Every structure is written in structure tokens, then in C-alpha cells.
Coordinates of C-alpha atoms and ligand atoms in Angstrom, one line a residue:
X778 CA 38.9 -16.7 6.9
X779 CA 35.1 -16.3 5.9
X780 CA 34.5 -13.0 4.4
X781 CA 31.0 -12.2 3.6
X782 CA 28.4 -9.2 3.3
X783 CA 24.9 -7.9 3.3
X784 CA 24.7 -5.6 0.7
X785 CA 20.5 -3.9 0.6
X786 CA 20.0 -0.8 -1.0
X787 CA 18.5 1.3 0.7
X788 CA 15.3 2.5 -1.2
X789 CA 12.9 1.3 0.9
X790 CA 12.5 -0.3 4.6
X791 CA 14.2 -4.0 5.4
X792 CA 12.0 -6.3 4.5
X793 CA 11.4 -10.1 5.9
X794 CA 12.8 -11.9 2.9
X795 CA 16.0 -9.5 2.6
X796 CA 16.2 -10.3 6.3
X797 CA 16.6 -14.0 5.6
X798 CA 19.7 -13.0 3.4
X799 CA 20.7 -11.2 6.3
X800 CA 20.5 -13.5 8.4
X801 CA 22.3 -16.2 6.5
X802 CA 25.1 -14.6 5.8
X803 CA 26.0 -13.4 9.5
X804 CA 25.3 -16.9 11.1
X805 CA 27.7 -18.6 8.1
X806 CA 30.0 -15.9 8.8
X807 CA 30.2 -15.7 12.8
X808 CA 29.8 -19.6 13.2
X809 CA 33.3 -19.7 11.4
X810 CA 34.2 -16.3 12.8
X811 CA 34.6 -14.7 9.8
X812 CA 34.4 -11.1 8.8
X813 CA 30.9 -9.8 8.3
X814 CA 30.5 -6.4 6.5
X815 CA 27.4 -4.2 5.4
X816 CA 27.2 -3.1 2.1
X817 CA 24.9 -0.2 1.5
X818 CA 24.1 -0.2 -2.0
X819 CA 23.3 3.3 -3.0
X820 CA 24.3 3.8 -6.4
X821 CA 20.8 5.0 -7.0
X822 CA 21.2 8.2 -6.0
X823 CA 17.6 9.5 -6.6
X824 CA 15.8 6.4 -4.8
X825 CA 18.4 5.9 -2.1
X826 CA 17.3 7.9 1.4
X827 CA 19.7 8.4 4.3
X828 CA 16.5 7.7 6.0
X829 CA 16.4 3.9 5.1
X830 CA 20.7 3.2 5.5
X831 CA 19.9 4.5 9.4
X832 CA 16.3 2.5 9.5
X833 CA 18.3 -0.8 8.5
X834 CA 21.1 -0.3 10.7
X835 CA 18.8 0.0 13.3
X836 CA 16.8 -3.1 12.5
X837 CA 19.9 -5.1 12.2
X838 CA 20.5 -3.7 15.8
X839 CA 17.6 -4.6 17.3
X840 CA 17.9 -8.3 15.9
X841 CA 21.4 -8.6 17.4
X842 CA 22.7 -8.9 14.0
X843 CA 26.4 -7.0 14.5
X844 CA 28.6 -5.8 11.3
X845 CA 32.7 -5.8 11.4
X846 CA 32.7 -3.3 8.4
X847 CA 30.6 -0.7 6.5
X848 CA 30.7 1.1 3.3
X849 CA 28.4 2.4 0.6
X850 CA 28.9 2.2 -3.0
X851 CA 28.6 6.0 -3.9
X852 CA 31.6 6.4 -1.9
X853 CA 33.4 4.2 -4.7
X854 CA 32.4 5.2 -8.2
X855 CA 36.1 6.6 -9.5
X856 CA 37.1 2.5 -8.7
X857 CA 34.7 1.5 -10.5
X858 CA 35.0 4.1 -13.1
X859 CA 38.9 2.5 -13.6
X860 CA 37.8 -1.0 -13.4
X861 CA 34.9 -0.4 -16.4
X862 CA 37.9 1.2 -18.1
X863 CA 40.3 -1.3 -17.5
X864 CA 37.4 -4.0 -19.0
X865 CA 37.0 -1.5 -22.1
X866 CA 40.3 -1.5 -23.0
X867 CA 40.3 -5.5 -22.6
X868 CA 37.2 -5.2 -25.4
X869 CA 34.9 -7.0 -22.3
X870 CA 32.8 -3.3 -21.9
X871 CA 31.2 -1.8 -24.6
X872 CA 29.4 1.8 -25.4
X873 CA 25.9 1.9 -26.5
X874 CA 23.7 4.4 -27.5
X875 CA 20.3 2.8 -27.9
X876 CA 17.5 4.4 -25.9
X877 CA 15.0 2.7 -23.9
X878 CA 12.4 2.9 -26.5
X879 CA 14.4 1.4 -28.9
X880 CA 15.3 -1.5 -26.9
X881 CA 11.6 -2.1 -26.0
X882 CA 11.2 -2.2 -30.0
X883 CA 13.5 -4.9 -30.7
X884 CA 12.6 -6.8 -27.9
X885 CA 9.1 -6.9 -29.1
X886 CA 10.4 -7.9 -32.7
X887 CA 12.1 -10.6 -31.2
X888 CA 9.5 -12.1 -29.0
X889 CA 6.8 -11.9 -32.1
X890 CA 9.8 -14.1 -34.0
X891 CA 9.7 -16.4 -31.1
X892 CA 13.2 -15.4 -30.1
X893 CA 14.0 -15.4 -26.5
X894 CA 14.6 -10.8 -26.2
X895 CA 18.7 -11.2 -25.9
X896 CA 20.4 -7.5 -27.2
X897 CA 21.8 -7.9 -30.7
X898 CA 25.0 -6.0 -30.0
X899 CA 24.1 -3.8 -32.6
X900 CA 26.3 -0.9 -31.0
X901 CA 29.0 -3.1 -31.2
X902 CA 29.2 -2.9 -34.8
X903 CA 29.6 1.0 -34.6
X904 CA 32.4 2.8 -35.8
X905 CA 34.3 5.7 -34.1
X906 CA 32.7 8.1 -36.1
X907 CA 29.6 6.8 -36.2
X908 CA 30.0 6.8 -32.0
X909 CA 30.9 10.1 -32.0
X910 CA 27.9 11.3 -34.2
X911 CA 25.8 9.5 -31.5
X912 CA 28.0 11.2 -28.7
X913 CA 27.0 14.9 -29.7
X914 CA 23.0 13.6 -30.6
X915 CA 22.5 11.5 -26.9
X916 CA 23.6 10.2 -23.8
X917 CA 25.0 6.7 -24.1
X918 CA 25.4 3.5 -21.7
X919 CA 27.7 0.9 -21.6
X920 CA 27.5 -2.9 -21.2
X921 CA 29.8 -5.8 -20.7
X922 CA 30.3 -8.1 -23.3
X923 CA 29.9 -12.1 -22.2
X924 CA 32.0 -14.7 -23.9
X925 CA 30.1 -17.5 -25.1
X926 CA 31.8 -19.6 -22.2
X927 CA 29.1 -21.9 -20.2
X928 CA 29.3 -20.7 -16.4
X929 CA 29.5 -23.4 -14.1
X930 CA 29.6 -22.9 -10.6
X931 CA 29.2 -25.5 -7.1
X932 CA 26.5 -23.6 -5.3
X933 CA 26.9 -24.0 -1.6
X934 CA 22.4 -24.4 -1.2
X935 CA 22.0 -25.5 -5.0
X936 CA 24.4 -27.9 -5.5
X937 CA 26.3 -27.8 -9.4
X938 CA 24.8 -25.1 -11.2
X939 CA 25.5 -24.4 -14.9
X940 CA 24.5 -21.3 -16.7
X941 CA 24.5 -21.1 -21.0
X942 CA 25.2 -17.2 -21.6
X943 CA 23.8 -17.3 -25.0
X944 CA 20.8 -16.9 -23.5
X945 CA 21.6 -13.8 -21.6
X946 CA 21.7 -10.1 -22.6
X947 CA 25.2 -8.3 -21.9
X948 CA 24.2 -6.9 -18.8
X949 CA 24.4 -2.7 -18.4
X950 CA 26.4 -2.0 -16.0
X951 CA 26.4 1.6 -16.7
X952 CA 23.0 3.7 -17.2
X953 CA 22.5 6.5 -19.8
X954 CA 22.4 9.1 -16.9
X955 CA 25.8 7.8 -15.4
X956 CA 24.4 5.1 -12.8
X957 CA 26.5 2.2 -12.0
X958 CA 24.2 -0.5 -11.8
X959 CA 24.9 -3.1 -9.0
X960 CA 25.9 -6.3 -11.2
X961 CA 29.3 -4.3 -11.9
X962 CA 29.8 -2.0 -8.8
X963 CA 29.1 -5.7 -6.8
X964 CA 31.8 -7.5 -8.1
X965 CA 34.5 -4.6 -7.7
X966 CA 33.7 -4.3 -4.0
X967 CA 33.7 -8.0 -4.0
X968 CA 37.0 -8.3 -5.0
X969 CA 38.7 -5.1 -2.8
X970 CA 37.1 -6.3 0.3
X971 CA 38.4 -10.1 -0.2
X972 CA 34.4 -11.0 0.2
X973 CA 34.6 -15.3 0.2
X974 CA 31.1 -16.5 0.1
X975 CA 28.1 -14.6 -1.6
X976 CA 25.0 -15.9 -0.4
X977 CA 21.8 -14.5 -1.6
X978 CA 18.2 -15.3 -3.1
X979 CA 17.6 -17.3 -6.0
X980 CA 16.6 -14.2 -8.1
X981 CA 20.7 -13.2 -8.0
X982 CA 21.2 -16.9 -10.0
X983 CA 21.6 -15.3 -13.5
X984 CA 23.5 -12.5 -12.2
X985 CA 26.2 -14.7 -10.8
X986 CA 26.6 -16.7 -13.9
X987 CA 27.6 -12.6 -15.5
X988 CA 29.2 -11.5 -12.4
X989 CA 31.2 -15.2 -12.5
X990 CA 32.7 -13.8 -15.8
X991 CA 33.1 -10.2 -14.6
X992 CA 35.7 -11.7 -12.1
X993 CA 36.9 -14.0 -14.6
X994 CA 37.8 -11.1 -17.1
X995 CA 39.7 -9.3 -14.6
X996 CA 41.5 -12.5 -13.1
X997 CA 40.4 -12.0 -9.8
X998 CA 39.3 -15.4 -7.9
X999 CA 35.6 -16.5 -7.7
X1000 CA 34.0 -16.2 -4.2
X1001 CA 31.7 -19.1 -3.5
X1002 CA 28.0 -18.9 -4.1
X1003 CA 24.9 -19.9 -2.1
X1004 CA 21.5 -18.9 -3.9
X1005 CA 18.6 -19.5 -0.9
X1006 CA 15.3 -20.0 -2.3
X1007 CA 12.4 -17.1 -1.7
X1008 CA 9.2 -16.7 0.8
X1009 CA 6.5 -17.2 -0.6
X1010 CA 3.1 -16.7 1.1
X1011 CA 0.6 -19.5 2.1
X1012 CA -1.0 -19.2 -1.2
X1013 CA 2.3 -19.9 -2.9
X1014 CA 2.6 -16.3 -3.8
X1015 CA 6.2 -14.6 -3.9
X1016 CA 6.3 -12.3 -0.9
X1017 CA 6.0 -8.9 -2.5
X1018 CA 8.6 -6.3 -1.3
X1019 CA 5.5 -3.7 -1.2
X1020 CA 3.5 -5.2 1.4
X1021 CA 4.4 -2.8 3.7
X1022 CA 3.2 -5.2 6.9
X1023 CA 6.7 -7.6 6.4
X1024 CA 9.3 -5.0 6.4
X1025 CA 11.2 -4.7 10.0
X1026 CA 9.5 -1.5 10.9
X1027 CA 6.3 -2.7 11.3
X1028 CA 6.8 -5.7 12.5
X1029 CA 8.9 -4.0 15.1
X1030 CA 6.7 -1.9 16.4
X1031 CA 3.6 -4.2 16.2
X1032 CA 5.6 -5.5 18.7
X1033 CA 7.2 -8.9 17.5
X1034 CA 9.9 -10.1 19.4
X1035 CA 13.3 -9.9 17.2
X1036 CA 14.4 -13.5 18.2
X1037 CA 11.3 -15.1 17.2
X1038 CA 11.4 -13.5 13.5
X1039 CA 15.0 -14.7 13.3
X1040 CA 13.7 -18.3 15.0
X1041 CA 11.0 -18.3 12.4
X1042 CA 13.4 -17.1 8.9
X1043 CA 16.0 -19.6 10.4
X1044 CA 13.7 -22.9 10.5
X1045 CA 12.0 -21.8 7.0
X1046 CA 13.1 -23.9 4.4
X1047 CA 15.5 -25.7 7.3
X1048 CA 15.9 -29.5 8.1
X1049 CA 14.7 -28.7 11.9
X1050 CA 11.0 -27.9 12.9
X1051 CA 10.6 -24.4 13.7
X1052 CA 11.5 -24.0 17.2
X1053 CA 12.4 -20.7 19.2
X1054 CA 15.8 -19.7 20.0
X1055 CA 17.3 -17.3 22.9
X1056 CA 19.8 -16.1 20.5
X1057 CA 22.2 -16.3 17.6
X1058 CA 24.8 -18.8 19.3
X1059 CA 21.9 -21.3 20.3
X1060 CA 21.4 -21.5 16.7
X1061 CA 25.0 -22.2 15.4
X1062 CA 24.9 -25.9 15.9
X1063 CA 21.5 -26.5 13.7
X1064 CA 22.9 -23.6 10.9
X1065 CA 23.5 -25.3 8.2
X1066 CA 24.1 -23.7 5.1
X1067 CA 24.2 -26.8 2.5
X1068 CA 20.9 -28.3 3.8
X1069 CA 18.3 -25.8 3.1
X1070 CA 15.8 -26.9 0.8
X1071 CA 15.9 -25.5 -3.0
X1072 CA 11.8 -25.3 -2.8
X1073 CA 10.9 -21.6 -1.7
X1074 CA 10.1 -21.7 1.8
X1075 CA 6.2 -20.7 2.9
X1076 CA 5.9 -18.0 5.2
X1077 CA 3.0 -18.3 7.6
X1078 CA 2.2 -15.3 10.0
X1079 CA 0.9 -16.9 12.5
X1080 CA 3.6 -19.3 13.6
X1081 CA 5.7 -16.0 14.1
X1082 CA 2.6 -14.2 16.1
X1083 CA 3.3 -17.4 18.1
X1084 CA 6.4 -17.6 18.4
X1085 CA 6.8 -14.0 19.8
X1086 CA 4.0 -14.7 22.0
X1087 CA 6.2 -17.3 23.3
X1088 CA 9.6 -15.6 23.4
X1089 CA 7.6 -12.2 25.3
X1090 CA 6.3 -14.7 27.7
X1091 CA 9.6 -16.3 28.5
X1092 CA 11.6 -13.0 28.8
X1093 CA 13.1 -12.1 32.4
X1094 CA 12.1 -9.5 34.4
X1095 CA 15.2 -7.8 33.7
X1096 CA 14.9 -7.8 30.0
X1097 CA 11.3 -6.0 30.1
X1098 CA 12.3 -3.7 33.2
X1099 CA 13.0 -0.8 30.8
X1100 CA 9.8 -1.5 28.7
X1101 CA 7.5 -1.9 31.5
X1102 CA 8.9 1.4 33.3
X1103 CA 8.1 3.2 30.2
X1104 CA 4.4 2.7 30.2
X1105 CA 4.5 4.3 33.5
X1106 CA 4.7 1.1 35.7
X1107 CA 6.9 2.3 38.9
X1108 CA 9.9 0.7 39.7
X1109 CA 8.4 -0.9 43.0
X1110 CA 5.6 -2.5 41.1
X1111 CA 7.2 -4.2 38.0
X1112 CA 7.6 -7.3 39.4
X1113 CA 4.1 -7.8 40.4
X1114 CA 3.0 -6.7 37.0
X1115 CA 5.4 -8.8 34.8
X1116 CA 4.1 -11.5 36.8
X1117 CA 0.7 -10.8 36.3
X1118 CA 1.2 -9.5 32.9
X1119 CA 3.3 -12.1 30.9
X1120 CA 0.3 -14.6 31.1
X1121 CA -1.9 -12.0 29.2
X1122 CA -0.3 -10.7 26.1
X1123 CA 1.0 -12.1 22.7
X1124 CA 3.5 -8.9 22.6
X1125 CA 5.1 -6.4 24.8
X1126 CA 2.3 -3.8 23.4
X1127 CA -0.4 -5.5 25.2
X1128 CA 1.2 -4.7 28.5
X1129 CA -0.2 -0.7 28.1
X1130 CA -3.7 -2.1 27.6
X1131 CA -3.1 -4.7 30.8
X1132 CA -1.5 -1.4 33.1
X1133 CA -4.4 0.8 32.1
X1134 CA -6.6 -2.0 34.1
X1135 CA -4.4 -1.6 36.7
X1136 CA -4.6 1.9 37.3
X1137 CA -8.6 2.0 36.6
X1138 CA -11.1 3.1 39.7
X1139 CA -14.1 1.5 40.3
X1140 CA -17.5 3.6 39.5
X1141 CA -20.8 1.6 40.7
X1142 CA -23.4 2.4 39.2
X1143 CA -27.0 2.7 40.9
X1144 CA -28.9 1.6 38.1
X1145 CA -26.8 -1.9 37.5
X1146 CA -28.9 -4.1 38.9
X1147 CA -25.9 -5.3 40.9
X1148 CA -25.5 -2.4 42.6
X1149 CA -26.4 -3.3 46.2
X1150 CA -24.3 -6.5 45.8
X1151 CA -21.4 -4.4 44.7
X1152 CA -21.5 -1.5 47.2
X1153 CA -21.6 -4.4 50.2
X1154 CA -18.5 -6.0 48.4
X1155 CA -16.4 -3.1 48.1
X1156 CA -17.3 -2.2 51.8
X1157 CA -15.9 -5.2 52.4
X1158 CA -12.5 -4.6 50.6
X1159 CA -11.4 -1.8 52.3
X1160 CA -9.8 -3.4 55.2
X1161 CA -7.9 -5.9 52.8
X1162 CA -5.3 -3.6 51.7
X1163 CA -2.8 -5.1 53.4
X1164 CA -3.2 -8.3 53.0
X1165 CA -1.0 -11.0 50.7
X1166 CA -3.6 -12.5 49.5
X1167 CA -6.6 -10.2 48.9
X1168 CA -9.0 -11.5 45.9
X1169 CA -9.0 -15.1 47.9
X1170 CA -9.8 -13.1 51.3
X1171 CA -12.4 -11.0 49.7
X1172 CA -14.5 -13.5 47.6
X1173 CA -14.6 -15.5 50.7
X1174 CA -16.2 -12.9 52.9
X1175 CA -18.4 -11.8 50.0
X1176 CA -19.3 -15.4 49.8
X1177 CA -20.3 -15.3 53.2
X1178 CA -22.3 -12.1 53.6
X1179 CA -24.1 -12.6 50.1
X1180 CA -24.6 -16.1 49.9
X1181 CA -23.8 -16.2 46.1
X1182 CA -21.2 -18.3 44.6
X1183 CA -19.5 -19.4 41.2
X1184 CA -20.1 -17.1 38.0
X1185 CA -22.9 -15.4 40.6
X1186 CA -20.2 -14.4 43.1
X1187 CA -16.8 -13.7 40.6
X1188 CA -18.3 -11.8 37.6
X1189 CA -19.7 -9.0 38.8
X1190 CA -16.6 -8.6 40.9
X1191 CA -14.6 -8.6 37.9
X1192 CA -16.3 -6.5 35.7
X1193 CA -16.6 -4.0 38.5
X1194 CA -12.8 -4.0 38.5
X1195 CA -11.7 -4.4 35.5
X1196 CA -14.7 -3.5 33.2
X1197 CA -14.3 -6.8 31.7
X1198 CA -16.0 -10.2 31.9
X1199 CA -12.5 -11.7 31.3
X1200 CA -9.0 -11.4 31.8
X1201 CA -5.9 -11.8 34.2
X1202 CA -6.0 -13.9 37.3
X1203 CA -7.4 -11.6 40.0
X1204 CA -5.7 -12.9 42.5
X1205 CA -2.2 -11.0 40.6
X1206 CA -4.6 -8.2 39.4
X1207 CA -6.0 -7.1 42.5
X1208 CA -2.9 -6.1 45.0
X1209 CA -1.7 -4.4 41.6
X1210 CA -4.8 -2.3 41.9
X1211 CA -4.7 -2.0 46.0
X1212 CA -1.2 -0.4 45.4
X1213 CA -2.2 1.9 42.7
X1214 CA -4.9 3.1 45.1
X1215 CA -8.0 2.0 43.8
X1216 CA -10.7 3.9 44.4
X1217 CA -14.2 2.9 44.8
X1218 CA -16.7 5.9 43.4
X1219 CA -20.4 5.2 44.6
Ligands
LIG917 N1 21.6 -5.0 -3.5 C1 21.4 -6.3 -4.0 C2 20.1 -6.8 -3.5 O1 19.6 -6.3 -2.5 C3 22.5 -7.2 -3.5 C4 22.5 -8.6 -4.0 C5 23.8 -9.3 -3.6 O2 23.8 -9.7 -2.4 O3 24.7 -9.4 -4.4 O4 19.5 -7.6 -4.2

């Protein structure tokens, strides 16, 4: 059985390229119908908030995306504390005692040698005295030691991937202030929850060639890998995590439509031309793990402006029921106003601007040059109440009794109503309005 897992930390909101990871993982996982866990990693006590684990449980909700299992890391630091000492005592983890000014010094010496900046294992050489001297003067760190074994790997997007760790630092896996840093807490959790396929950007690529060794040292089997490539922007750009407009949040309540930001991250990078999808199970059949391109994928905003436009407009009156009530629309007259509505809005937040129309009375004004005109017409409406079809009635007998006609006859009409020159089809917009019970001010 497939056994995979979303693992964000939760520092910061869900953004649209974590999403994608998201994303991958549950459709590989549920189209097999696999296990599908959440993995909150929080080992970064001082930048993880409460506040963002409930903010992406919540976004995962509202795109339908549903987890089997959940843990954090902080709940799991005395495993990991045995496993780093079970890798010490193997001679694969190693204490060090540089601080971060020092490394920044050697790195610089070895980039102004032309040497690529790989740690000299200099605490390595140290004895157990000199460690202990150390001990009592600062806080050390630990790292894991790589073997000078070339990783190779069959990556299910990449294809054969092979990785030369001479080239690599040993990785810290434990920080100076006592921090288990992800590329060891990972693979421990990996390994207890039987995790089967790791699929993640292409930034994870060198990790996995470390974290491939990590499980090797402690003879555990290696999951299978999938490295997706990254959004970039239109002008090539990598999607910055800081641009606050693509996290979940406020795309959310900018009032996207969940399905068509999961149509859109789906078709990115994907054999198929972007179309929109009802839900996750329409998508199974087109999912396709092993053809996604290896080129990063352009994100452009306004196919998913589009696409939401299209998925609000094709949503049944049942599904917006609860969103149109709460703008105030009573029960009675939601059906009237989805129908008049969906043809108006690119999201559901457009709908508050659309009921505001309807609820508007109408002031004329003796100074508009109109204002004769208008006062006859609305004379004339008063007796149309009733009727099913009142703009057609109305414009007709205003046609009659004014003689005007065309832009002459409609305009005013509408702007009257509506204060607006354009806009919904009046004949929807105006038994709305007779039912809210417009009033006419002179
Ligand atoms: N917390 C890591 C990240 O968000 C997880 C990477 C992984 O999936 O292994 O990048």
C-alpha cells in the first residue's frame, strides 16, 4: 500500500507552490488508495505558531484535500534523540563546536581558493579532551557524516538521478541551541510511519541524496522519490514564498474557487491543457505522476481568475445557498438571484456588490434632465408588481407613452435603478427589486 505525507511547517500561511506538493501527494496516494498523512513540521519552536498548523488544516479542508493521519515533529524529539545516538555510536553523527561565524570564515577562504564551500570536518579531528574543553567554553551541534558513496536513486518525475556527495557538506541535523533540523527528524518519521513515496519540489533534490544515506546507515528501506519542478512567475521568476497574495488565505478570501486552484496546480507542468475539474476523482484518470515535465511550471494569474470565474458560474444553487443567505439574500429569493447573479461575477464576493443593487431605492432627481421622463416611467411601474415579466411590460408602455426607444428609452431606466449605465439583465434584476420593495423617492 501507498504510504505518503505532506509534511509543511508551519511558520507561515500555505502557500500556492507548497500547495502543489500537497496536492500531488494526496491524488498519488488516494488514486491507489493509499494512506495519506500530515506532517506538521514544527521542530522550530520559535517560528512555528499554533496559528498556522490550524490555518493549513483549514485550507487543506476547504480544497477537499482529507488526511488519514496527523502528527507533529515536537511530539517526537526523544526518537530522534535515540536514533542520532544510535548513528553516533555507528561513527555516521558527529559533534561540532564551530560557531556560525566561524563557518562563514572558512567558507569565504574556500570560495576566494575557488573551492566549492564543503565543511572540512575539522571537529572530527578533535580529541575527547579537546571536546570537552569546548563543552565547558560553548554550545555545540552535531552533523552526520556522508560516506563518499555516489547516491543514485530512480526518481518517479526525474527519471535516474545520481548525486556525488563529495560535493556536499555533512548536513546538521542538530543546531547549537538543541534544534533538530528537518533532514534528520524527516527520515525518522519516514521510517516509523512506513511513508512509501516522498514526493516534493526540486529544492528537496540534494537532501534526498543525504537523507538516501541516512536511511541507508540505519538499514531501513528507501522510500521512492518524486522531485516536481517549482512555479515560477511569468517572468520566469521563482515564486517567492513572501508574496503574501499566493498563500491560501488570500486567495481564499479574495474569493477563488478551491477547485479551480487545484484545476490550475494540477494542469501546470501536466501533459493535459489546463481544464477545470468538479473534483478530485474527475482528476484521477489524467493524474499522472511520471509525466510531469522536469521544466518549472509558469504560473499565470489570470487563467486561475478564470478558471474560478468559471467554476462560481457553474456551481448549483445548492452549493451557494449558504453563501448567498449570508449576505442577507432571504431564503425565498435565492433562486431568482443566483440566477440573475451567476452571469455577473468572476467570484462569490461580487454577489454582495450585485445584492446591494438589489436592495437599492430609486431617488429622482429634479434637476437630471431626465426627470420628467423618469417620474412618468416609474408611474407607470407601479401596477407591474405582479407581473412575470415586468422590465419587458414596462419598457413597452414607456415606449409607448414617450415615444423614445433604444439607448434613449433603456438607459435612463437603468441608471435610475441601478445607478449604473451597465450591468445585469434587467429583465432578472427587476422582479428582484419589485420583491425587495423598491421604492421610488420623487
Ligand atoms: N518541511 C519540509 C518542507 O516544507 C518538508 C519537505 C519534505 O517533504 O520532505 O520543505
Amino acid at each position: 500500500m501507498i504510504i505518503t505525507r505532506f509534511a509543511p511547517s508551519p511558520t507561515g500561511f500555505l502557500h500556492i507552490g507548497n500547495l502543489r506538493t500537497a496536492i500531488f501527494n494526496f491524488l498519488a496516494t488516494r488514486k491507489e488508495g493509499g494512506k495519506f498523512i500530515l506532517r506538521l513540521d514544527d521542530t522550530d519552536s520559535s517560528r512555528s505558531k499554533k496559528e498556522f498548523v490550524d490555518q493549513v488544516k483549514e485550507d487543506l479542508n476547504w480544497l477537499g484535500i482529507c488526511w488519514d493521519q496527523e502528527f507533529s515533529q515536537s511530539d517526537h524529539i526523544k526518537r530522534y534523540d535515540s536514533i542520532r545516538k544510535e548513528l553516533v555510536e555507528m561513527g555516521r553523527v558527529y559533534e561540532c563546536f564551530e560557531t556560525p561565524a566561524e563557518l562563514d570564515l572558512k567558507k569565504k577562504k574556500l570560495l576566494s581558493m575557488g573551492k566549492p564551500p564543503v565543511y572540512d570536518r575539522a571537529s572530527l579531528l578533535l580529541s575527547e579532551k579537546e571536546k570537552e574543553k569546548l563543552r565547558s567554553e560553548k554550545p555545540s551541534y552535531w552533523r552526520f557524516k556522508l560516506n563518499n558513496e555516489v547516491v543514485e536513486w530512480r526518481d518517479s518525475i526525474l527519471g535516474n538521478q545520481s548525486i556525488n556527495p563529495s560535493s556536499v557538506s555533512d548536513p546538521v541535523i542538530v543546531k547549537a541551541d538543541g534544534q533538530y533540523l528537518y533532514t534528520l527528524a524527516s527520515v525518522v518519521d519516514d521510517i516509523d510511519y512506513g511513508v512509501t513515496d516522498i514526493i516534493r519540489g526540486s529544492d528537496h533534490v540534494t537532501n534526498t541524496a543525504v537523507q538516501i544515506q541516512i536511511f541507508k546507515a540505519l538499514s531501513k528501506p528507501v522510500p521512492n522519490f518524486g522531485h516536481h519542478s517549482l512555479l515560477i512567475d511569468l517572468d520566469g521568476k521563482a515564486l517567492s514564498k513572501r508574496d503574501g497574495s499566493l498563500n491560501l488565505k488570500t486567495l481564499k478570501n479574495s474569493g477563488i474557487e478551491p477547485m479551480a486552484i487545484v484545476s490550475l496546480l494540477v494542469s501546470l507542468g501536466s501533459a493535459h491543457s489546463i481544464e477545470l475539474y468538479k473534483n478530485f476523482k474527475d482528476i484521477f484518470d489524467t493524474f499522472d505522476l511520471a509525466s510531469l515535465s522536469k521544466a518549472p511550471a509558469k504560473l499565470n494569474i489570470s487563467s486561475l481568475n478564470a478558471l474560478s470565474q468559471k467554476a462560481v458560474q457553474e456551481l448549483s444553487i445548492n452549493e451557494v445557498e449558504d453563501y448567498i443567505s449570508s449576505i442577507g439574500v432571504p431564503k425565498g429569493l435565492s433562486r431568482n438571484f443566483w440566477d440573475m447573479a451567476k452571469e455577473n461575477i468572476s467570484t462569490k464576493n461580487d454577489m454582495e456588490e450585485l445584492w446591494k443593487i438589489c436592495k437599492r431605492d430609486v431617488e429622482l432627481d429634479k434637476a437630471d434632465p431626465d426627470y420628467e421622463f423618469l417620474q412618468k416611467a416609474f408611474s407607470l411601474l407601479r401596477d407591474l408588481h405582479k407581473e412575470p415579466e415586468p422590465w419587458k411590460l414596462w419598457t413597452e408602455k414607456v415606449k409607448k407613452v414617450s415615444q423614445r426607444k433604444g439607448k434613449d428609452l433603456y438607459l435612463p431606466l437603468r441608471y435610475a435603478l441601478t445607478g449604473s449605465t451597465s450591468g445585469p439583465d434587467m429583465n432578472k434584476l427587476l422582479p428582484i427589486m419589485l420583491l425587495n420593495n423598491l421604492q421610488i423617492i420623487e
